[in-house]
PDB file of C-alpha atoms in Angstrom:
ATOM      1  CA  MET A  91     -24.966 -32.756 -22.094  1.00  0.00           C
ATOM      2  CA  LEU A  92     -26.714 -32.508 -25.329  1.00  0.00           C
ATOM      3  CA  SER A  93     -29.957 -31.345 -24.190  1.00  0.00           C
ATOM      4  CA  SER A  94     -28.264 -28.817 -21.942  1.00  0.00           C
ATOM      5  CA  LEU A  95     -26.295 -27.370 -24.884  1.00  0.00           C
ATOM      6  CA  THR A  96     -29.331 -27.444 -27.229  1.00  0.00           C
ATOM      7  CA  ASN A  97     -31.236 -25.541 -24.633  1.00  0.00           C
ATOM      8  CA  ALA A  98     -28.617 -22.928 -24.054  1.00  0.00           C
ATOM      9  CA  LEU A  99     -28.306 -22.087 -27.795  1.00  0.00           C
ATOM     10  CA  ALA A 100     -32.225 -21.892 -27.936  1.00  0.00           C
ATOM     11  CA  TYR A 101     -32.270 -19.510 -24.975  1.00  0.00           C
ATOM     12  CA  LEU A 102     -29.569 -17.415 -26.637  1.00  0.00           C
ATOM     13  CA  GLN A 103     -31.661 -17.602 -29.972  1.00  0.00           C
ATOM     14  CA  LEU A 104     -28.404 -17.917 -31.976  1.00  0.00           C
ATOM     15  CA  PRO A 105     -29.034 -18.755 -35.671  1.00  0.00           C
ATOM     16  CA  PRO A 106     -27.523 -22.193 -36.490  1.00  0.00           C
ATOM     17  CA  GLU A 107     -25.498 -20.832 -39.240  1.00  0.00           C
ATOM     18  CA  GLN A 108     -23.722 -18.741 -36.930  1.00  0.00           C
ATOM     19  CA  VAL A 109     -22.471 -21.215 -34.590  1.00  0.00           C
ATOM     20  CA  ALA A 110     -19.586 -23.849 -35.037  1.00  0.00           C
ATOM     21  CA  LEU A 111     -18.884 -26.627 -32.850  1.00  0.00           C
ATOM     22  CA  VAL A 112     -15.408 -27.883 -33.100  1.00  0.00           C
ATOM     23  CA  SER A 113     -14.307 -31.250 -31.465  1.00  0.00           C
ATOM     24  CA  GLY A 114     -11.513 -33.798 -31.459  1.00  0.00           C
ATOM     25  CA  ILE A 115     -11.631 -37.529 -31.104  1.00  0.00           C
ATOM     26  CA  GLY A 116     -13.451 -39.515 -28.433  1.00  0.00           C
ATOM     27  CA  CYS A 117     -16.804 -40.367 -27.188  1.00  0.00           C
ATOM     28  CA  SER A 118     -17.562 -36.682 -26.385  1.00  0.00           C
ATOM     29  CA  SER A 119     -16.340 -35.361 -29.401  1.00  0.00           C
ATOM     30  CA  ARG A 120     -19.035 -36.976 -31.428  1.00  0.00           C
ATOM     31  CA  ILE A 121     -21.514 -34.275 -30.165  1.00  0.00           C
ATOM     32  CA  PRO A 122     -21.329 -32.061 -33.346  1.00  0.00           C
ATOM     33  CA  ALA A 123     -23.043 -35.073 -35.337  1.00  0.00           C
ATOM     34  CA  TYR A 124     -26.188 -34.373 -32.926  1.00  0.00           C
ATOM     35  CA  THR A 125     -26.575 -30.800 -33.524  1.00  0.00           C
ATOM     36  CA  ASN A 126     -27.580 -28.715 -36.448  1.00  0.00           C
ATOM     37  CA  VAL A 127     -25.060 -25.985 -36.161  1.00  0.00           C
ATOM     38  CA  TYR A 128     -21.870 -26.266 -38.320  1.00  0.00           C
ATOM     39  CA  GLY A 129     -19.515 -28.872 -36.838  1.00  0.00           C
ATOM     40  CA  PHE A 130     -15.889 -30.079 -37.487  1.00  0.00           C
ATOM     41  CA  HIS A 131     -14.733 -33.598 -36.153  1.00  0.00           C
ATOM     42  CA  GLY A 132     -11.080 -33.018 -36.170  1.00  0.00           C
ATOM     43  CA  VAL A 133      -8.067 -34.655 -35.032  1.00  0.00           C
ATOM     44  CA  HIS A 134      -7.225 -36.147 -31.778  1.00  0.00           C
ATOM     45  CA  GLY A 135      -6.313 -33.363 -29.449  1.00  0.00           C
ATOM     46  CA  ARG A 136      -6.259 -30.581 -31.795  1.00  0.00           C
ATOM     47  CA  ALA A 137      -9.789 -29.170 -31.398  1.00  0.00           C
ATOM     48  CA  LEU A 138      -8.564 -25.882 -29.846  1.00  0.00           C
ATOM     49  CA  PRO A 139      -6.114 -24.819 -32.332  1.00  0.00           C
ATOM     50  CA  VAL A 140      -8.785 -25.450 -35.279  1.00  0.00           C
ATOM     51  CA  ALA A 141     -11.338 -23.409 -33.155  1.00  0.00           C
ATOM     52  CA  THR A 142      -8.806 -20.649 -32.429  1.00  0.00           C
ATOM     53  CA  GLY A 143      -8.114 -20.261 -36.172  1.00  0.00           C
ATOM     54  CA  LEU A 144     -11.730 -20.466 -36.854  1.00  0.00           C
ATOM     55  CA  LYS A 145     -12.611 -17.663 -34.369  1.00  0.00           C
ATOM     56  CA  LEU A 146      -9.731 -15.393 -35.389  1.00  0.00           C
ATOM     57  CA  ALA A 147     -10.627 -15.778 -39.079  1.00  0.00           C
ATOM     58  CA  ARG A 148     -14.492 -15.323 -38.465  1.00  0.00           C
ATOM     59  CA  PRO A 149     -14.981 -13.415 -35.349  1.00  0.00           C
ATOM     60  CA  ASP A 150     -18.507 -13.028 -36.162  1.00  0.00           C
ATOM     61  CA  LEU A 151     -19.167 -16.618 -35.375  1.00  0.00           C
ATOM     62  CA  THR A 152     -19.838 -18.158 -31.974  1.00  0.00           C
ATOM     63  CA  VAL A 153     -17.416 -20.976 -31.756  1.00  0.00           C
ATOM     64  CA  LEU A 154     -17.732 -23.762 -29.194  1.00  0.00           C
ATOM     65  CA  VAL A 155     -15.386 -26.545 -28.519  1.00  0.00           C
ATOM     66  CA  ALA A 156     -16.211 -30.036 -27.133  1.00  0.00           C
ATOM     67  CA  GLY A 157     -13.990 -32.828 -25.817  1.00  0.00           C
ATOM     68  CA  GLY A 158     -13.092 -35.077 -23.226  1.00  0.00           C
ATOM     69  CA  ASP A 159     -10.493 -35.245 -20.374  1.00  0.00           C
ATOM     70  CA  GLY A 160      -8.211 -37.716 -22.458  1.00  0.00           C
ATOM     71  CA  ASP A 161      -8.406 -35.380 -25.660  1.00  0.00           C
ATOM     72  CA  GLY A 162      -8.246 -32.175 -23.772  1.00  0.00           C
ATOM     73  CA  PHE A 163      -5.715 -32.898 -21.093  1.00  0.00           C
ATOM     74  CA  SER A 164      -3.665 -35.469 -22.456  1.00  0.00           C
ATOM     75  CA  ILE A 165      -3.184 -35.582 -26.123  1.00  0.00           C
ATOM     76  CA  GLY A 166      -4.249 -31.823 -26.284  1.00  0.00           C
ATOM     77  CA  GLY A 167      -2.746 -30.562 -23.179  1.00  0.00           C
ATOM     78  CA  ASN A 168      -0.537 -27.997 -24.605  1.00  0.00           C
ATOM     79  CA  HIS A 169      -2.975 -26.706 -26.649  1.00  0.00           C
ATOM     80  CA  PHE A 170      -5.281 -26.216 -23.549  1.00  0.00           C
ATOM     81  CA  LEU A 171      -2.647 -24.448 -21.542  1.00  0.00           C
ATOM     82  CA  HIS A 172      -2.195 -21.881 -24.571  1.00  0.00           C
ATOM     83  CA  ALA A 173      -5.866 -21.553 -25.195  1.00  0.00           C
ATOM     84  CA  CYS A 174      -6.115 -20.405 -21.632  1.00  0.00           C
ATOM     85  CA  ARG A 175      -3.112 -17.911 -21.956  1.00  0.00           C
ATOM     86  CA  ARG A 176      -4.298 -16.577 -25.352  1.00  0.00           C
ATOM     87  CA  ASN A 177      -7.870 -15.952 -24.096  1.00  0.00           C
ATOM     88  CA  VAL A 178      -9.514 -16.243 -27.713  1.00  0.00           C
ATOM     89  CA  ASP A 179     -13.164 -15.767 -27.404  1.00  0.00           C
ATOM     90  CA  LEU A 180     -14.229 -19.642 -27.369  1.00  0.00           C
ATOM     91  CA  THR A 181     -16.153 -21.690 -24.945  1.00  0.00           C
ATOM     92  CA  TYR A 182     -14.488 -25.100 -24.111  1.00  0.00           C
ATOM     93  CA  ILE A 183     -16.693 -27.738 -22.647  1.00  0.00           C
ATOM     94  CA  ILE A 184     -14.776 -30.705 -21.409  1.00  0.00           C
ATOM     95  CA  MET A 185     -16.900 -33.819 -20.575  1.00  0.00           C
ATOM     96  CA  ASP A 186     -14.764 -35.264 -17.918  1.00  0.00           C
ATOM     97  CA  ASN A 187     -15.346 -39.176 -17.039  1.00  0.00           C
ATOM     98  CA  GLN A 188     -11.940 -39.849 -15.635  1.00  0.00           C
ATOM     99  CA  VAL A 189     -11.376 -42.549 -18.261  1.00  0.00           C
ATOM    100  CA  TYR A 190     -10.783 -43.453 -21.708  1.00  0.00           C
ATOM    101  CA  GLY A 191     -14.084 -44.933 -22.510  1.00  0.00           C
ATOM    102  CA  MET A 192     -13.711 -45.266 -26.283  1.00  0.00           C
ATOM    103  CA  THR A 193     -10.896 -47.506 -26.055  1.00  0.00           C
ATOM    104  CA  LYS A 194     -11.967 -49.825 -23.276  1.00  0.00           C
ATOM    105  CA  GLY A 195     -11.330 -48.161 -20.008  1.00  0.00           C
ATOM    106  CA  GLN A 196      -7.807 -46.962 -19.553  1.00  0.00           C
ATOM    107  CA  ALA A 197      -6.888 -44.342 -16.945  1.00  0.00           C
ATOM    108  CA  SER A 198      -6.953 -40.777 -18.190  1.00  0.00           C
ATOM    109  CA  PRO A 199      -5.228 -37.649 -16.907  1.00  0.00           C
ATOM    110  CA  THR A 200      -7.984 -37.041 -14.307  1.00  0.00           C
ATOM    111  CA  THR A 201      -8.492 -40.767 -12.911  1.00  0.00           C
ATOM    112  CA  ALA A 202      -7.359 -40.816  -9.198  1.00  0.00           C
ATOM    113  CA  PRO A 203      -4.043 -42.659  -8.753  1.00  0.00           C
ATOM    114  CA  ASP A 204      -5.491 -45.418  -6.627  1.00  0.00           C
ATOM    115  CA  TRP A 205      -8.112 -46.534  -9.575  1.00  0.00           C
ATOM    116  CA  LYS A 206      -7.683 -50.113 -10.302  1.00  0.00           C
ATOM    117  CA  GLY A 207     -10.314 -50.677 -12.849  1.00  0.00           C
ATOM    118  CA  SER A 208      -7.909 -50.860 -15.935  1.00  0.00           C
ATOM    119  CA  GLU A 209      -6.145 -54.105 -16.882  1.00  0.00           C
ATOM    120  CA  LEU A 210      -3.279 -51.633 -17.987  1.00  0.00           C
ATOM    121  CA  THR A 211      -2.851 -50.410 -14.412  1.00  0.00           C
ATOM    122  CA  PRO A 212      -4.208 -53.005 -12.159  1.00  0.00           C
ATOM    123  CA  GLU A 213      -2.358 -51.624  -9.105  1.00  0.00           C
ATOM    124  CA  GLY A 214      -3.466 -47.939  -9.916  1.00  0.00           C
ATOM    125  CA  THR A 215      -1.462 -45.585 -11.914  1.00  0.00           C
ATOM    126  CA  GLY A 216       0.290 -44.107  -8.659  1.00  0.00           C
ATOM    127  CA  VAL A 217       0.449 -40.585 -10.481  1.00  0.00           C
ATOM    128  CA  ASN A 218      -1.534 -37.539  -9.077  1.00  0.00           C
ATOM    129  CA  SER A 219      -4.533 -36.638 -11.124  1.00  0.00           C
ATOM    130  CA  PHE A 220      -4.509 -33.555 -13.577  1.00  0.00           C
ATOM    131  CA  GLN A 221      -6.386 -30.503 -12.026  1.00  0.00           C
ATOM    132  CA  PRO A 222      -7.972 -28.966 -14.994  1.00  0.00           C
ATOM    133  CA  LEU A 223      -9.562 -25.910 -13.263  1.00  0.00           C
ATOM    134  CA  VAL A 224      -6.563 -25.232 -11.171  1.00  0.00           C
ATOM    135  CA  ILE A 225      -4.360 -25.367 -14.289  1.00  0.00           C
ATOM    136  CA  ALA A 226      -6.770 -23.357 -16.328  1.00  0.00           C
ATOM    137  CA  LEU A 227      -6.815 -20.578 -13.862  1.00  0.00           C
ATOM    138  CA  ALA A 228      -2.969 -20.502 -13.455  1.00  0.00           C
ATOM    139  CA  ALA A 229      -2.774 -20.422 -17.411  1.00  0.00           C
ATOM    140  CA  GLY A 230      -4.923 -17.370 -17.513  1.00  0.00           C
ATOM    141  CA  ALA A 231      -8.402 -18.554 -18.321  1.00  0.00           C
ATOM    142  CA  ASN A 232     -11.020 -15.852 -17.962  1.00  0.00           C
ATOM    143  CA  PHE A 233     -14.029 -18.033 -16.904  1.00  0.00           C
ATOM    144  CA  ILE A 234     -14.217 -21.141 -15.115  1.00  0.00           C
ATOM    145  CA  ALA A 235     -16.877 -23.291 -13.998  1.00  0.00           C
ATOM    146  CA  ARG A 236     -17.653 -26.892 -13.132  1.00  0.00           C
ATOM    147  CA  CYS A 237     -21.314 -28.567 -13.621  1.00  0.00           C
ATOM    148  CA  PHE A 238     -22.716 -32.270 -13.498  1.00  0.00           C
ATOM    149  CA  SER A 239     -24.437 -33.862 -16.640  1.00  0.00           C
ATOM    150  CA  GLY A 240     -27.108 -34.904 -14.140  1.00  0.00           C
ATOM    151  CA  GLU A 241     -28.047 -31.506 -13.516  1.00  0.00           C
ATOM    152  CA  PRO A 242     -29.109 -30.393 -17.054  1.00  0.00           C
ATOM    153  CA  ALA A 243     -30.854 -27.079 -16.164  1.00  0.00           C
ATOM    154  CA  ASN A 244     -27.847 -25.807 -14.166  1.00  0.00           C
ATOM    155  CA  LEU A 245     -25.747 -27.046 -16.937  1.00  0.00           C
ATOM    156  CA  ALA A 246     -27.545 -24.947 -19.499  1.00  0.00           C
ATOM    157  CA  GLU A 247     -27.765 -21.834 -17.311  1.00  0.00           C
ATOM    158  CA  ILE A 248     -23.796 -22.145 -16.851  1.00  0.00           C
ATOM    159  CA  LEU A 249     -23.179 -22.524 -20.700  1.00  0.00           C
ATOM    160  CA  VAL A 250     -25.408 -19.295 -21.429  1.00  0.00           C
ATOM    161  CA  GLN A 251     -23.058 -17.567 -19.145  1.00  0.00           C
ATOM    162  CA  ALA A 252     -20.105 -18.868 -20.823  1.00  0.00           C
ATOM    163  CA  ILE A 253     -21.022 -18.352 -24.263  1.00  0.00           C
ATOM    164  CA  GLN A 254     -22.010 -14.757 -23.461  1.00  0.00           C
ATOM    165  CA  HIS A 255     -18.628 -14.251 -21.545  1.00  0.00           C
ATOM    166  CA  PRO A 256     -16.144 -12.570 -23.906  1.00  0.00           C
ATOM    167  CA  GLY A 257     -12.917 -14.546 -23.903  1.00  0.00           C
ATOM    168  CA  PHE A 258     -11.600 -18.141 -23.226  1.00  0.00           C
ATOM    169  CA  SER A 259     -14.433 -19.943 -21.141  1.00  0.00           C
ATOM    170  CA  VAL A 260     -13.708 -23.231 -19.462  1.00  0.00           C
ATOM    171  CA  VAL A 261     -16.769 -25.502 -18.356  1.00  0.00           C
ATOM    172  CA  GLN A 262     -15.774 -28.956 -16.913  1.00  0.00           C
ATOM    173  CA  VAL A 263     -18.738 -31.202 -17.023  1.00  0.00           C
ATOM    174  CA  LEU A 264     -18.713 -34.253 -14.832  1.00  0.00           C
ATOM    175  CA  SER A 265     -20.054 -36.767 -17.180  1.00  0.00           C
ATOM    176  CA  PRO A 266     -20.272 -40.276 -15.835  1.00  0.00           C
ATOM    177  CA  CYS A 267     -18.996 -43.275 -17.948  1.00  0.00           C
ATOM    178  CA  VAL A 268     -21.186 -45.939 -16.460  1.00  0.00           C
ATOM    179  CA  THR A 269     -19.872 -48.642 -18.754  1.00  0.00           C
ATOM    180  CA  PHE A 270     -16.248 -48.538 -17.321  1.00  0.00           C
ATOM    181  CA  ARG A 271     -16.654 -46.499 -14.217  1.00  0.00           C
ATOM    182  CA  PRO A 272     -20.084 -47.771 -12.818  1.00  0.00           C
ATOM    183  CA  GLU A 273     -19.146 -46.360  -9.571  1.00  0.00           C
ATOM    184  CA  GLN A 274     -19.557 -43.084 -11.073  1.00  0.00           C
ATOM    185  CA  ARG A 275     -23.610 -43.529 -10.669  1.00  0.00           C
ATOM    186  CA  GLN A 276     -22.839 -42.248  -7.230  1.00  0.00           C
ATOM    187  CA  TRP A 277     -21.736 -38.934  -8.508  1.00  0.00           C
ATOM    188  CA  LYS A 278     -25.378 -37.661  -8.366  1.00  0.00           C
ATOM    189  CA  ASN A 279     -25.408 -38.412  -4.590  1.00  0.00           C
ATOM    190  CA  LEU A 280     -21.919 -36.685  -4.153  1.00  0.00           C
ATOM    191  CA  VAL A 281     -21.894 -33.445  -6.036  1.00  0.00           C
ATOM    192  CA  ARG A 282     -22.928 -30.369  -4.235  1.00  0.00           C
ATOM    193  CA  MET A 283     -23.541 -26.854  -5.358  1.00  0.00           C
ATOM    194  CA  ALA A 284     -20.948 -24.339  -4.612  1.00  0.00           C
ATOM    195  CA  PRO A 285     -21.910 -22.106  -1.849  1.00  0.00           C
ATOM    196  CA  GLU A 286     -20.815 -18.995  -3.505  1.00  0.00           C
ATOM    197  CA  GLY A 287     -21.452 -17.594  -6.837  1.00  0.00           C
ATOM    198  CA  LEU A 288     -19.399 -15.524  -8.998  1.00  0.00           C
ATOM    199  CA  GLY A 289     -15.486 -14.963  -8.021  1.00  0.00           C
ATOM    200  CA  THR A 290     -13.570 -12.224  -9.601  1.00  0.00           C
ATOM    201  CA  ASP A 291     -10.415 -12.299  -6.748  1.00  0.00           C
ATOM    202  CA  ILE A 292      -7.998 -14.687  -8.504  1.00  0.00           C
ATOM    203  CA  GLN A 293      -6.177 -15.409  -5.354  1.00  0.00           C
ATOM    204  CA  ALA A 294      -9.530 -16.200  -3.526  1.00  0.00           C
ATOM    205  CA  ALA A 295     -10.424 -18.473  -6.562  1.00  0.00           C
ATOM    206  CA  THR A 296      -7.169 -20.355  -6.403  1.00  0.00           C
ATOM    207  CA  GLN A 297      -7.343 -21.017  -2.748  1.00  0.00           C
ATOM    208  CA  ARG A 298     -11.079 -22.325  -3.528  1.00  0.00           C
ATOM    209  CA  LEU A 299     -10.086 -24.546  -6.247  1.00  0.00           C
ATOM    210  CA  MET A 300      -6.933 -25.809  -4.555  1.00  0.00           C
ATOM    211  CA  ASP A 301      -9.258 -26.966  -1.453  1.00  0.00           C
ATOM    212  CA  ASP A 302     -11.910 -28.660  -3.584  1.00  0.00           C
ATOM    213  CA  ASP A 303     -12.522 -32.152  -4.184  1.00  0.00           C
ATOM    214  CA  GLY A 304     -13.522 -31.912  -7.566  1.00  0.00           C
ATOM    215  CA  LEU A 305     -17.300 -32.488  -6.908  1.00  0.00           C
ATOM    216  CA  THR A 306     -18.176 -28.603  -6.354  1.00  0.00           C
ATOM    217  CA  ILE A 307     -20.578 -27.741  -9.155  1.00  0.00           C
ATOM    218  CA  GLY A 308     -23.071 -25.276 -10.237  1.00  0.00           C
ATOM    219  CA  GLN A 309     -21.376 -21.928  -9.981  1.00  0.00           C
ATOM    220  CA  VAL A 310     -18.988 -19.707 -11.872  1.00  0.00           C
ATOM    221  CA  LEU A 311     -15.791 -20.339  -9.620  1.00  0.00           C
ATOM    222  CA  TYR A 312     -13.970 -17.732 -11.383  1.00  0.00           C
ATOM    223  CA  LYS A 313     -14.769 -14.806 -13.983  1.00  0.00           C
ATOM    224  CA  GLY A 314     -11.896 -12.130 -14.940  1.00  0.00           C
ATOM    225  CA  ASN A 315     -12.300  -9.355 -17.168  1.00  0.00           C
ATOM    226  CA  ARG A 316      -9.217  -9.612 -19.097  1.00  0.00           C
ATOM    227  CA  PRO A 317     -10.102  -8.531 -22.851  1.00  0.00           C
ATOM    228  CA  PRO A 318     -10.263 -11.272 -25.437  1.00  0.00           C
ATOM    229  CA  TYR A 319      -7.309 -11.797 -27.935  1.00  0.00           C
ATOM    230  CA  ARG A 320      -8.497 -10.646 -31.287  1.00  0.00           C
ATOM    231  CA  SER A 321      -6.697 -10.772 -34.693  1.00  0.00           C
ATOM    232  CA  ARG A 322      -5.238  -7.198 -35.413  1.00  0.00           C
ATOM    233  CA  LYS A 323      -5.756  -7.401 -38.969  1.00  0.00           C
ATOM    234  CA  GLY A 324      -8.545  -9.215 -40.751  1.00  0.00           C
ATOM    235  CA  CYS A 325      -8.233 -11.492 -43.879  1.00  0.00           C
ATOM    236  CA  GLU A 326      -7.998  -8.944 -46.701  1.00  0.00           C
ATOM    237  CA  LYS A 327      -7.822 -11.750 -49.523  1.00  0.00           C
ATOM    238  CA  LYS A 328     -10.955 -13.079 -51.258  1.00  0.00           C
ATOM    239  CA  MET A 329     -11.791 -16.733 -51.006  1.00  0.00           C
ATOM    240  CA  SER A 330     -10.913 -17.098 -54.631  1.00  0.00           C
ATOM    241  CA  GLU A 331      -7.411 -15.716 -54.256  1.00  0.00           C
ATOM    242  CA  LEU A 332      -6.933 -18.001 -51.282  1.00  0.00           C
ATOM    243  CA  GLU A 333      -7.884 -21.085 -53.358  1.00  0.00           C
ATOM    244  CA  MET A 334      -5.420 -19.987 -56.175  1.00  0.00           C
ATOM    245  CA  GLU A 335      -2.635 -20.199 -53.553  1.00  0.00           C
ATOM    246  CA  PHE A 336      -3.496 -23.560 -52.809  1.00  0.00           C
ATOM    247  CA  ALA A 337      -4.109 -24.893 -56.295  1.00  0.00           C
ATOM    248  CA  LEU A 338      -1.843 -27.406 -57.639  1.00  0.00           C
TER     249      LEU A 338
END
């Protein structure tokens, strides 16, 4: 994942000082520490509102958001819905391993209902899995793709397209957690490239995602043309004036 991201940024030739990478909490959210762009390691589930505020205040920056399935779809689930709806120009990278790896392997929102690997749910959760891309499409996301961390070249290519696309881009990255989900090693044999590329028909994309088993990767599954939300009025105050407002 990290090599794909750095390759994508290198391809785009973006100056490090013009890129900000915002994350929440979790294994995946440590990624800003391994890059040389500006990073913000925030509160659990709150990466998207931080990134939204940053992008609206500094539209000149390329703002990326990184997180995992627990951070993005559970603790931060409401923010995910509204980020899709608002369509601010952000690229949201969700490293999905279908487990809470940092806290010893509990079921996450995308865990299958019959997974019995957690001591907390030894009989499985019995709860249907969250379908992030279907939800993203319904909520208004303008760019939707799924990739696999074991296909780094393809992942880098999709990240380039996501960053270039104006508006909110969602890239779900299947990222095995071999510590708590060793069976995910088989993902490399199970994932398959999507037979079709760009989809602009939202009804067709919805049907495609509803019929999918979650292992189709490698293509942009939906790409809309809704204009991104921008702040109607820029900040007219100087930094020194803002500092005075917060001074005690």
